[in-house]
Coordinates of C-alpha atoms in Angstrom, one line a residue:
Chain A
X25 CA 168.0 79.8 37.4
X26 CA 165.8 82.1 39.6
X27 CA 164.2 81.3 42.9
X28 CA 160.8 80.2 41.6
X29 CA 162.2 77.7 39.0
X30 CA 164.3 76.1 41.8
X31 CA 161.1 75.4 43.7
X32 CA 159.4 74.1 40.5
X33 CA 161.9 71.2 40.4
X34 CA 161.1 70.0 43.9
X35 CA 157.4 70.6 43.7
X36 CA 156.4 67.2 42.2
X37 CA 158.3 65.3 44.8
X38 CA 157.0 67.6 47.5
X39 CA 153.4 66.8 46.6
X40 CA 154.1 63.1 46.7
X41 CA 155.9 63.3 50.0
X42 CA 153.1 65.4 51.6
X43 CA 150.4 63.0 50.4
X44 CA 152.2 59.7 51.0
X45 CA 154.4 60.4 53.9
X46 CA 153.8 63.6 55.9
X47 CA 150.0 63.4 56.0
X48 CA 149.9 59.7 57.0
X49 CA 152.3 60.4 59.9
X50 CA 150.3 63.4 61.0
X51 CA 147.1 61.3 60.8
X52 CA 148.8 58.7 63.0
X53 CA 149.8 61.3 65.5
X54 CA 146.2 62.5 65.5
X55 CA 145.0 59.0 66.3
X56 CA 147.4 58.8 69.2
X57 CA 146.2 62.0 70.9
X58 CA 142.6 62.2 69.8
X59 CA 139.3 60.7 71.0
X60 CA 136.1 61.0 68.9
X61 CA 134.0 62.3 71.7
X62 CA 136.3 64.4 73.8
X63 CA 139.0 65.7 71.5
X64 CA 142.6 65.9 72.8
X65 CA 143.4 63.1 75.2
X66 CA 146.3 61.2 76.8
X67 CA 144.1 58.2 77.5
X68 CA 145.9 56.0 75.1
X69 CA 149.1 56.5 76.9
X70 CA 147.6 55.8 80.3
X71 CA 146.4 52.5 78.8
X72 CA 150.1 51.7 77.9
X73 CA 151.3 52.3 81.5
X74 CA 148.6 50.1 83.0
X75 CA 149.4 47.0 80.9
X76 CA 152.7 45.3 82.1
X77 CA 153.1 43.6 78.7
X78 CA 154.0 46.9 77.1
X79 CA 156.7 47.7 79.6
X80 CA 158.1 44.3 79.2
X81 CA 158.3 44.6 75.5
X82 CA 159.9 48.0 75.9
X83 CA 162.5 46.6 78.3
X84 CA 163.2 43.7 75.9
X85 CA 163.7 46.1 73.0
X86 CA 166.0 48.4 74.9
X87 CA 168.1 45.5 76.3
X88 CA 168.4 43.7 72.9
X89 CA 169.2 46.9 71.1
X90 CA 171.9 47.8 73.6
X91 CA 173.6 44.4 73.5
X92 CA 173.4 44.3 69.7
X93 CA 174.9 47.8 69.5
X94 CA 177.7 46.9 71.9
X95 CA 178.4 43.8 69.9
X96 CA 178.5 45.9 66.8
X97 CA 181.1 48.2 68.2
X98 CA 183.2 45.3 69.6
X99 CA 183.3 43.6 66.1
X100 CA 183.1 46.8 63.9
X101 CA 185.8 48.9 65.4
X102 CA 188.6 46.4 65.1
X103 CA 187.4 45.5 61.6
X104 CA 187.4 49.1 60.4
X105 CA 190.8 49.7 62.1
X106 CA 192.3 46.6 60.5
X107 CA 190.9 47.6 57.0
X108 CA 192.7 51.0 57.4
X109 CA 196.1 49.3 57.7
X110 CA 195.6 47.0 54.7
X111 CA 197.2 47.4 51.3
X112 CA 195.2 49.0 48.5
X113 CA 194.1 45.8 46.9
X114 CA 193.2 43.9 50.1
X115 CA 191.4 47.0 51.3
X116 CA 189.2 47.1 48.2
X117 CA 188.3 43.5 48.7
X118 CA 187.5 44.1 52.3
X119 CA 185.3 47.1 51.4
X120 CA 183.4 45.0 48.8
X121 CA 182.8 42.3 51.5
X122 CA 181.3 44.9 53.8
X123 CA 179.3 46.7 51.1
X124 CA 177.8 43.6 49.5
X125 CA 175.9 42.3 52.6
X126 CA 174.7 45.8 53.1
X127 CA 172.8 45.6 49.9
X128 CA 171.6 42.0 50.1
X129 CA 168.0 41.6 51.3
X130 CA 167.7 41.7 55.1
X131 CA 165.5 38.6 54.8
X132 CA 168.3 36.6 53.1
X133 CA 170.8 37.7 55.8
X134 CA 168.4 36.8 58.6
X135 CA 167.4 33.5 57.0
X136 CA 171.1 32.6 56.6
X137 CA 171.4 32.6 60.4
X138 CA 168.7 29.9 60.7
X139 CA 170.9 27.7 58.5
X140 CA 174.1 28.6 60.4
X141 CA 172.7 28.5 63.9
X142 CA 170.1 25.7 63.7
X143 CA 170.5 22.5 65.7
X144 CA 172.1 20.7 62.7
X145 CA 173.8 24.0 61.6
X146 CA 177.4 24.8 61.1
X147 CA 178.0 26.3 64.5
X148 CA 176.4 23.5 66.5
X149 CA 178.1 20.8 64.5
X150 CA 181.5 22.5 65.0
X151 CA 180.9 22.9 68.7
X152 CA 180.0 19.2 69.0
X153 CA 182.9 18.1 66.9
X154 CA 185.2 20.0 69.1
X155 CA 183.6 18.3 72.1
X156 CA 182.6 21.6 73.7
X157 CA 179.0 20.5 74.0
X158 CA 177.1 17.2 73.9
X159 CA 173.7 18.5 73.0
X160 CA 173.1 21.3 70.4
X161 CA 173.1 24.8 71.9
X162 CA 169.8 26.5 71.4
X163 CA 170.7 29.7 69.4
X164 CA 167.4 30.2 67.6
X165 CA 164.1 31.4 68.8
X166 CA 165.5 33.2 71.8
X167 CA 167.2 36.5 72.5
X168 CA 170.7 35.2 71.7
X169 CA 169.7 34.4 68.1
X170 CA 167.9 37.7 67.6
X171 CA 170.9 39.7 69.0
X172 CA 173.3 37.8 66.7
X173 CA 171.1 38.4 63.7
X174 CA 170.6 42.1 64.4
X175 CA 174.3 42.7 65.0
X176 CA 175.1 41.1 61.7
X177 CA 172.5 43.0 59.7
X178 CA 173.6 46.4 61.1
X179 CA 177.4 45.9 61.2
X180 CA 178.0 47.7 57.8
X181 CA 176.1 50.8 59.1
X182 CA 178.9 51.2 61.7
X183 CA 181.9 49.9 59.8
X184 CA 181.5 52.1 56.6
X185 CA 181.3 55.5 58.3
X186 CA 183.9 54.5 60.9
X187 CA 186.3 53.3 58.2
X188 CA 185.7 56.6 56.2
X189 CA 186.7 58.6 59.3
X190 CA 189.8 56.4 60.0
X191 CA 191.0 56.8 56.5
X192 CA 191.0 60.6 56.9
X193 CA 193.3 60.5 59.9
X194 CA 196.7 61.8 58.7
X195 CA 199.5 59.2 59.2
X196 CA 201.9 62.0 60.0
X197 CA 200.1 62.7 63.2
X198 CA 200.8 59.2 64.4
X199 CA 204.4 59.4 63.2
X200 CA 204.8 62.7 65.0
X201 CA 203.6 61.1 68.2
X202 CA 205.9 58.2 67.7
X203 CA 208.9 60.4 67.0
X204 CA 208.2 62.2 70.3
X205 CA 208.6 58.9 72.0
X206 CA 205.1 57.8 72.6
X207 CA 204.6 54.0 72.9
X208 CA 202.1 52.4 70.5
X209 CA 199.5 52.0 73.2
X210 CA 199.7 55.7 74.1
X211 CA 199.5 56.8 70.4
X212 CA 196.4 54.6 70.0
X213 CA 194.5 55.8 73.1
X214 CA 195.7 59.5 73.2
X215 CA 195.8 60.3 69.4
X216 CA 194.1 57.8 67.2
X217 CA 191.1 56.8 69.3
X218 CA 190.0 60.4 70.2
X219 CA 190.1 61.2 66.4
X220 CA 187.7 58.4 65.6
X221 CA 185.4 59.0 68.5
X222 CA 182.9 61.4 66.8
X223 CA 182.4 58.9 64.0
X224 CA 182.2 56.0 66.4
X225 CA 179.6 57.8 68.5
X226 CA 177.6 58.8 65.4
X227 CA 177.7 55.2 64.0
X228 CA 176.7 53.8 67.4
X229 CA 173.7 56.1 67.7
X230 CA 172.6 55.2 64.1
X231 CA 172.8 51.5 64.8
X232 CA 170.9 52.0 68.1
X233 CA 168.0 53.9 66.3
X234 CA 167.8 51.2 63.7
X235 CA 167.8 48.5 66.4
X236 CA 164.8 50.1 68.1
X237 CA 162.7 49.8 65.0
X238 CA 163.8 46.3 64.0
X239 CA 161.0 44.1 62.8
X240 CA 162.1 41.3 60.5
X241 CA 164.9 39.8 62.4
X242 CA 163.2 39.4 65.8
X243 CA 160.1 38.0 64.0
X244 CA 162.1 35.4 62.2
X245 CA 164.9 34.5 64.5
X246 CA 162.8 35.0 67.7
X247 CA 160.1 32.8 66.4
X248 CA 157.5 34.9 68.2
X249 CA 159.1 34.3 71.5
X250 CA 161.2 37.5 71.6
X251 CA 158.7 40.4 70.9
X252 CA 160.2 43.8 70.3
X253 CA 158.3 47.1 69.8
X254 CA 157.8 46.5 66.1
X255 CA 156.4 43.0 66.6
X256 CA 154.0 44.4 69.3
X257 CA 152.9 47.1 66.8
X258 CA 152.3 44.4 64.2
X259 CA 150.1 42.5 66.7
X260 CA 148.2 45.7 67.6
X261 CA 147.5 46.5 63.9
X262 CA 147.0 43.1 62.2
X263 CA 145.8 40.8 64.9
X264 CA 143.9 42.6 67.7
X265 CA 143.1 45.9 66.0
X266 CA 143.8 48.5 68.6
X267 CA 144.9 51.3 66.3
X268 CA 145.0 54.1 68.9
X269 CA 147.3 52.1 71.1
X270 CA 149.5 51.3 68.1
X271 CA 149.6 55.0 67.2
X272 CA 150.5 56.0 70.7
X273 CA 153.4 53.5 70.8
X274 CA 154.6 54.6 67.3
X275 CA 154.5 58.2 68.4
X276 CA 156.8 57.4 71.3
X277 CA 159.2 55.5 69.1
X278 CA 159.2 58.2 66.5
X279 CA 160.1 60.9 69.0
X280 CA 162.8 58.8 70.5
X281 CA 164.2 58.1 67.1
X282 CA 164.2 61.8 66.1
X283 CA 165.8 62.8 69.4
X284 CA 168.6 60.3 68.9
X285 CA 168.9 61.3 65.3
X286 CA 169.4 64.9 66.3
X287 CA 172.3 63.8 68.5
X288 CA 173.6 61.7 65.5
X289 CA 173.6 64.8 63.2
X290 CA 175.6 66.8 65.7
X291 CA 178.2 64.1 66.0
X292 CA 178.3 63.4 62.3
X293 CA 179.0 67.0 61.5
X294 CA 181.8 66.9 64.0
X295 CA 183.1 63.7 62.5
X296 CA 183.2 65.0 59.0
X297 CA 184.5 68.5 59.9
Chain B
X260 CA 201.1 52.2 65.8
X261 CA 200.4 48.5 66.2
X262 CA 204.1 47.8 66.2
X263 CA 204.4 44.6 68.1
X264 CA 203.8 41.5 66.0
X265 CA 201.4 40.1 68.6
X266 CA 199.1 43.1 68.6
X267 CA 199.2 43.2 64.8
X268 CA 198.2 39.5 64.6
X269 CA 195.4 40.0 67.2
X270 CA 194.0 42.9 65.1
X271 CA 194.2 40.9 61.9
X272 CA 192.4 38.0 63.6
X273 CA 189.7 40.4 64.9
X274 CA 189.3 42.0 61.4
X275 CA 189.1 38.7 59.7
X276 CA 186.5 37.5 62.2
X277 CA 184.4 40.5 61.4
X278 CA 184.5 39.9 57.7
X279 CA 183.7 36.2 58.2
X280 CA 180.8 37.1 60.5
X281 CA 179.5 39.4 57.8
X282 CA 179.8 37.2 54.8
X283 CA 179.8 33.5 55.9
X284 CA 176.0 33.3 56.4
X285 CA 175.6 34.4 52.8
X286 CA 178.2 32.0 51.5
X287 CA 176.5 29.1 53.4
X288 CA 173.1 29.7 51.9
X289 CA 174.4 29.3 48.3
X290 CA 175.6 25.7 48.6
X291 CA 172.5 24.8 50.7
X292 CA 170.2 25.8 47.8
X293 CA 171.8 23.0 45.8
X294 CA 171.2 20.4 48.5
X295 CA 169.0 17.3 47.7
X296 CA 168.0 17.0 51.4
X297 CA 165.0 18.6 53.1
X298 CA 166.9 19.1 56.4
X299 CA 169.1 22.1 56.6
X300 CA 172.4 20.4 57.2
X301 CA 175.8 21.8 56.1
X302 CA 177.6 20.6 54.1
X303 CA 174.8 19.4 51.8
X304 CA 174.8 15.6 51.3
X305 CA 174.8 15.9 47.5
X306 CA 173.9 18.1 44.6
X307 CA 170.5 18.7 43.1
X308 CA 168.4 21.4 41.5
X309 CA 165.3 20.2 43.4
X310 CA 164.6 23.5 45.2
X311 CA 165.1 25.5 42.0
X312 CA 162.6 23.2 40.3
X313 CA 160.2 23.6 43.2
X314 CA 160.6 27.4 43.0
X315 CA 160.2 27.8 39.3
X316 CA 157.4 25.2 39.2
X317 CA 155.4 27.1 41.8
X318 CA 153.0 29.6 40.2
X319 CA 152.7 31.6 43.4
X320 CA 156.4 32.2 43.6
X321 CA 156.4 33.2 39.9
X322 CA 153.5 35.6 40.4
X323 CA 155.3 37.1 43.4
X324 CA 158.4 37.6 41.2
X325 CA 156.4 39.4 38.5
X326 CA 154.6 41.6 41.1
X327 CA 157.9 42.5 42.7
X328 CA 159.5 43.3 39.4
X329 CA 156.6 45.5 38.2
X330 CA 156.4 47.4 41.5
X331 CA 160.2 47.8 41.6
X332 CA 160.3 49.1 38.0
X333 CA 157.5 51.6 38.5
X334 CA 158.5 52.9 41.9
X335 CA 162.3 53.1 41.0
X336 CA 161.6 55.1 37.9
X337 CA 159.2 57.4 39.7
X338 CA 161.8 57.8 42.6
X339 CA 164.5 58.4 40.0
X340 CA 162.6 61.1 38.1
X341 CA 161.2 62.9 41.1
X342 CA 164.3 62.5 43.2
X343 CA 166.7 63.7 40.4
X344 CA 164.5 66.8 39.7
X345 CA 164.4 67.6 43.4
X346 CA 168.1 67.0 43.8
X347 CA 168.7 69.4 41.0
X348 CA 166.3 72.0 42.4
X349 CA 167.8 71.7 45.9
X350 CA 171.4 72.1 44.7
X351 CA 170.9 74.9 42.1
X352 CA 168.0 76.8 43.6
X353 CA 167.8 79.0 46.7
X354 CA 164.3 79.3 47.9
X355 CA 162.8 79.6 51.3
X356 CA 162.5 76.3 53.2
X357 CA 165.1 74.5 51.1
X358 CA 166.8 72.8 54.1
X359 CA 163.4 71.8 55.4
X360 CA 162.4 70.3 52.1
X361 CA 165.7 68.3 51.8
X362 CA 165.3 67.1 55.4
X363 CA 161.8 66.0 54.6
X364 CA 162.8 64.1 51.5
X365 CA 165.6 62.3 53.4
X366 CA 163.5 61.4 56.4
X367 CA 162.1 58.0 55.3
X368 CA 165.7 56.9 55.9
X369 CA 165.6 58.0 59.5
X370 CA 162.0 57.4 60.6
X371 CA 161.9 53.7 61.6
X372 CA 160.3 51.8 58.7
X373 CA 157.8 50.2 61.0
X374 CA 156.4 53.6 61.8
X375 CA 156.1 54.5 58.1
X376 CA 154.3 51.1 57.6
X377 CA 151.8 51.9 60.4
X378 CA 151.2 55.5 59.3
X379 CA 150.5 54.3 55.8
X380 CA 148.4 51.4 56.9
X381 CA 146.2 53.6 59.0
X382 CA 145.8 56.4 56.5
X383 CA 145.4 54.1 53.5
X384 CA 142.7 52.3 55.4
X385 CA 141.0 55.6 56.1
X386 CA 140.9 56.6 52.4
X387 CA 140.0 53.1 51.3
X388 CA 143.3 52.4 49.4
X389 CA 144.6 49.7 51.7
X390 CA 145.8 46.8 49.6
X391 CA 145.7 48.9 46.4
X392 CA 148.4 48.8 43.8
X393 CA 148.7 52.6 43.7
X394 CA 149.3 52.8 47.4
X395 CA 152.0 50.1 47.2
X396 CA 153.9 51.9 44.4
X397 CA 153.6 55.3 46.0
X398 CA 154.9 53.8 49.3
X399 CA 157.9 52.2 47.6
X400 CA 158.6 55.5 45.7
X401 CA 158.7 57.5 49.0
X402 CA 161.0 54.9 50.7
X403 CA 163.5 55.0 47.8
X404 CA 163.6 58.7 47.1
X405 CA 166.4 59.2 49.7
X406 CA 168.7 56.7 47.9
X407 CA 168.2 58.6 44.7
X408 CA 168.7 62.0 46.3
X409 CA 172.0 60.9 47.9
X410 CA 173.5 59.8 44.6
X411 CA 172.1 62.6 42.5
X412 CA 172.7 65.3 45.0
X413 CA 176.5 64.6 44.8
X414 CA 176.3 64.2 41.0
X415 CA 174.6 67.6 40.5
X416 CA 176.8 69.4 43.0
X417 CA 180.0 68.2 41.2
X418 CA 178.6 69.1 37.8
X419 CA 180.1 72.5 36.7
X420 CA 177.3 75.1 36.7
X421 CA 179.2 77.0 34.1
X422 CA 178.6 74.3 31.5
X423 CA 174.9 74.7 32.0
X424 CA 175.3 78.5 31.8
X425 CA 177.2 78.2 28.5
X426 CA 174.4 76.1 27.0
X427 CA 171.8 78.6 28.1
X428 CA 173.8 81.5 26.8
X429 CA 174.0 79.8 23.5
X430 CA 170.2 79.8 23.4
X431 CA 169.6 76.2 24.5
X432 CA 166.2 75.7 26.2
X433 CA 166.2 74.2 29.7
X434 CA 164.9 70.8 28.5
X435 CA 167.5 70.7 25.7
X436 CA 170.3 71.5 28.2
X437 CA 169.1 68.7 30.5
X438 CA 168.8 66.1 27.8
X439 CA 171.8 66.9 25.6
X440 CA 174.2 68.4 28.1
X441 CA 173.6 67.2 31.6
X442 CA 172.2 63.7 31.1
X443 CA 175.1 62.3 29.1
X444 CA 177.5 63.6 31.8
X445 CA 175.4 62.4 34.7
X446 CA 174.4 59.1 33.1
X447 CA 176.6 56.9 35.4
X448 CA 175.1 58.5 38.5
X449 CA 171.6 58.2 37.1
X450 CA 172.2 54.5 36.5
X451 CA 173.6 53.9 40.0
X452 CA 170.7 55.8 41.6
X453 CA 168.2 53.8 39.6
X454 CA 169.8 50.5 40.5
X455 CA 169.9 51.4 44.2
X456 CA 166.2 52.4 44.1
X457 CA 165.3 49.2 42.2
X458 CA 167.1 47.0 44.8
X459 CA 165.5 49.0 47.6
X460 CA 162.1 48.4 46.2
X461 CA 162.6 44.8 45.3
X462 CA 163.8 44.0 48.8
X463 CA 161.3 46.0 50.7
X464 CA 159.4 43.8 53.2
X465 CA 158.0 45.8 56.2
X466 CA 155.8 48.4 54.6
X467 CA 154.8 45.8 51.9
X468 CA 153.7 43.3 54.5
X469 CA 151.5 45.9 56.1
X470 CA 149.8 47.6 53.2
X471 CA 150.0 45.2 50.1
X472 CA 146.8 43.3 50.9
X473 CA 146.4 40.6 48.3
X474 CA 149.5 41.5 46.4
X475 CA 152.4 39.1 47.2
X476 CA 155.9 40.3 46.5
X477 CA 159.0 38.0 46.8
X478 CA 160.1 39.4 50.2
X479 CA 156.6 39.4 51.6
X480 CA 156.0 35.8 50.6
X481 CA 159.5 34.9 51.9
X482 CA 158.8 36.6 55.2
X483 CA 155.5 34.8 55.7
X484 CA 157.0 31.4 54.9
X485 CA 159.9 32.0 57.3
X486 CA 157.5 32.7 60.1
X487 CA 155.4 29.6 59.5
X488 CA 158.1 27.0 58.6
X489 CA 161.5 26.7 57.1
X490 CA 161.1 25.4 53.6
X491 CA 164.3 24.8 51.7
X492 CA 162.8 26.5 48.6
X493 CA 163.7 29.7 50.4
X494 CA 167.4 28.8 50.0
X495 CA 166.9 29.0 46.2
X496 CA 165.1 32.3 46.5
X497 CA 167.9 33.6 48.7
X498 CA 170.6 32.5 46.3
X499 CA 168.8 34.2 43.4
X500 CA 168.5 37.4 45.4
X501 CA 172.2 37.3 46.3
X502 CA 173.1 36.7 42.7
X503 CA 170.9 39.6 41.5
X504 CA 172.4 41.9 44.1
X505 CA 176.0 40.9 43.2
X506 CA 175.3 41.5 39.5
X507 CA 173.6 44.9 40.1
X508 CA 176.5 46.1 42.3
X509 CA 179.0 44.9 39.8
X510 CA 177.2 46.9 37.1
X511 CA 177.2 50.0 39.3
X512 CA 180.9 49.5 40.1
X513 CA 181.8 49.1 36.5
X514 CA 179.8 52.2 35.3
X515 CA 180.9 54.5 38.2
X516 CA 184.4 53.1 38.1
X517 CA 184.7 54.1 34.4
X518 CA 183.4 57.5 35.3
X519 CA 185.8 57.7 38.2
X520 CA 183.0 58.4 40.6
X521 CA 183.0 55.2 42.5
X522 CA 184.9 56.3 45.6
X523 CA 182.9 59.5 45.9
X524 CA 179.5 57.8 45.7
X525 CA 180.5 55.1 48.2
X526 CA 182.1 57.3 50.8
X527 CA 180.0 60.5 50.6
X528 CA 176.6 60.2 52.1

């Protein structure tokens, strides 16, 4: 196949992508930096700085994303590490149990938490039955519920690549360390953990990017009381049409996501090298 | 490494907690959908098909299902054809801007979906196609191209170029080579890619909520209902979605497992 036929294969998709993806994003960037009368302007960004609500939502988003990401690492690392040590059969079952939720609709997974965390839900009834609380604990429609839901939805994004990296670690390295007299704790922290670090860092960044743009879970589990950037954008587009402001915020979010993604790519290359 | 029994037990406990955290919400929804009660209490106080009757008796849900299915069929086939051709061109060709093109095709996976939704909303409104069926299908196609490219990229790379060359040297045309030589060999991957794109479209909620206008898909309707009030009919919808996903993944596992490509497709990204 020569050069030009190679290009002919990608041409149809390229046309679609330019029309239905690249041009819309460029148009959005244009709205963020353009004013009909005056041309290029940063006015829409100045508007953002003046309104405290925007900064509050930004703070909310960063805080929730950070906590959800940390929770992801705290649950995901031990899970992936445990899966590595399982026998073949048990490991396949564990992989299936991680992959399946990954493909189930995010709405279903979010909705499930309403059922589990509600006042008459499983968690609250267990807590009351154990005598830990008298009144139901309020999990839903606050930051706690949103964070739990987000951590749950994103967990497979961390566990799967992390597990793939852990599987690649040669057992003989660990045996060599042991034969040289290193205690288990030292082997873990000095040999095993550093080998998993690039994959862990890459997975963490990926989860964090996805957190920043989360829309469904905060809308459903936050009940409108925990606005994140995406929900603010929804309001600016669908309720009080302020398209320029929405474009300006989207542009910031896009740049942040791309910068973090560049970091992710570097780490991911290192992890799979 | 985890040599002491205590640390091993602690790790097992943490691992099992992680799996329970991932799967229990899904497992709880299924019995809840068979509950006769309106309140969401677990375990359900009895057994009934009330919410399934409510679901299948509601013409709006039925219409949402048919809209979702039509959009998913059209957009997944479009993503499959365009994505497979592009994956082939990217793996076999060497033209200027190849890396850029590949990065561009994969970018809907990285750009936060809410931004795609807003960009499409603004520009579709500009050209007067907001709420149009064409716009909806095109958006779903763009969003699912990366899934197809991931699967088909690996499949094309692993297919021996010399087999194609032999076919050409024997005088086979390009289309004959693709249909008679490549497709039978790549069929399992094509099937997997199509299923992934179909699920991706059927479950899409963010972009659809922004640009679909009067069209109601299952996820869009579900999302709107979840924000207003919690109606147990949703448990029936959720259970059906879980069932469809399980069946689809089982089919993929079966087909790829037979072709011995399962591990590859799952691990390589």
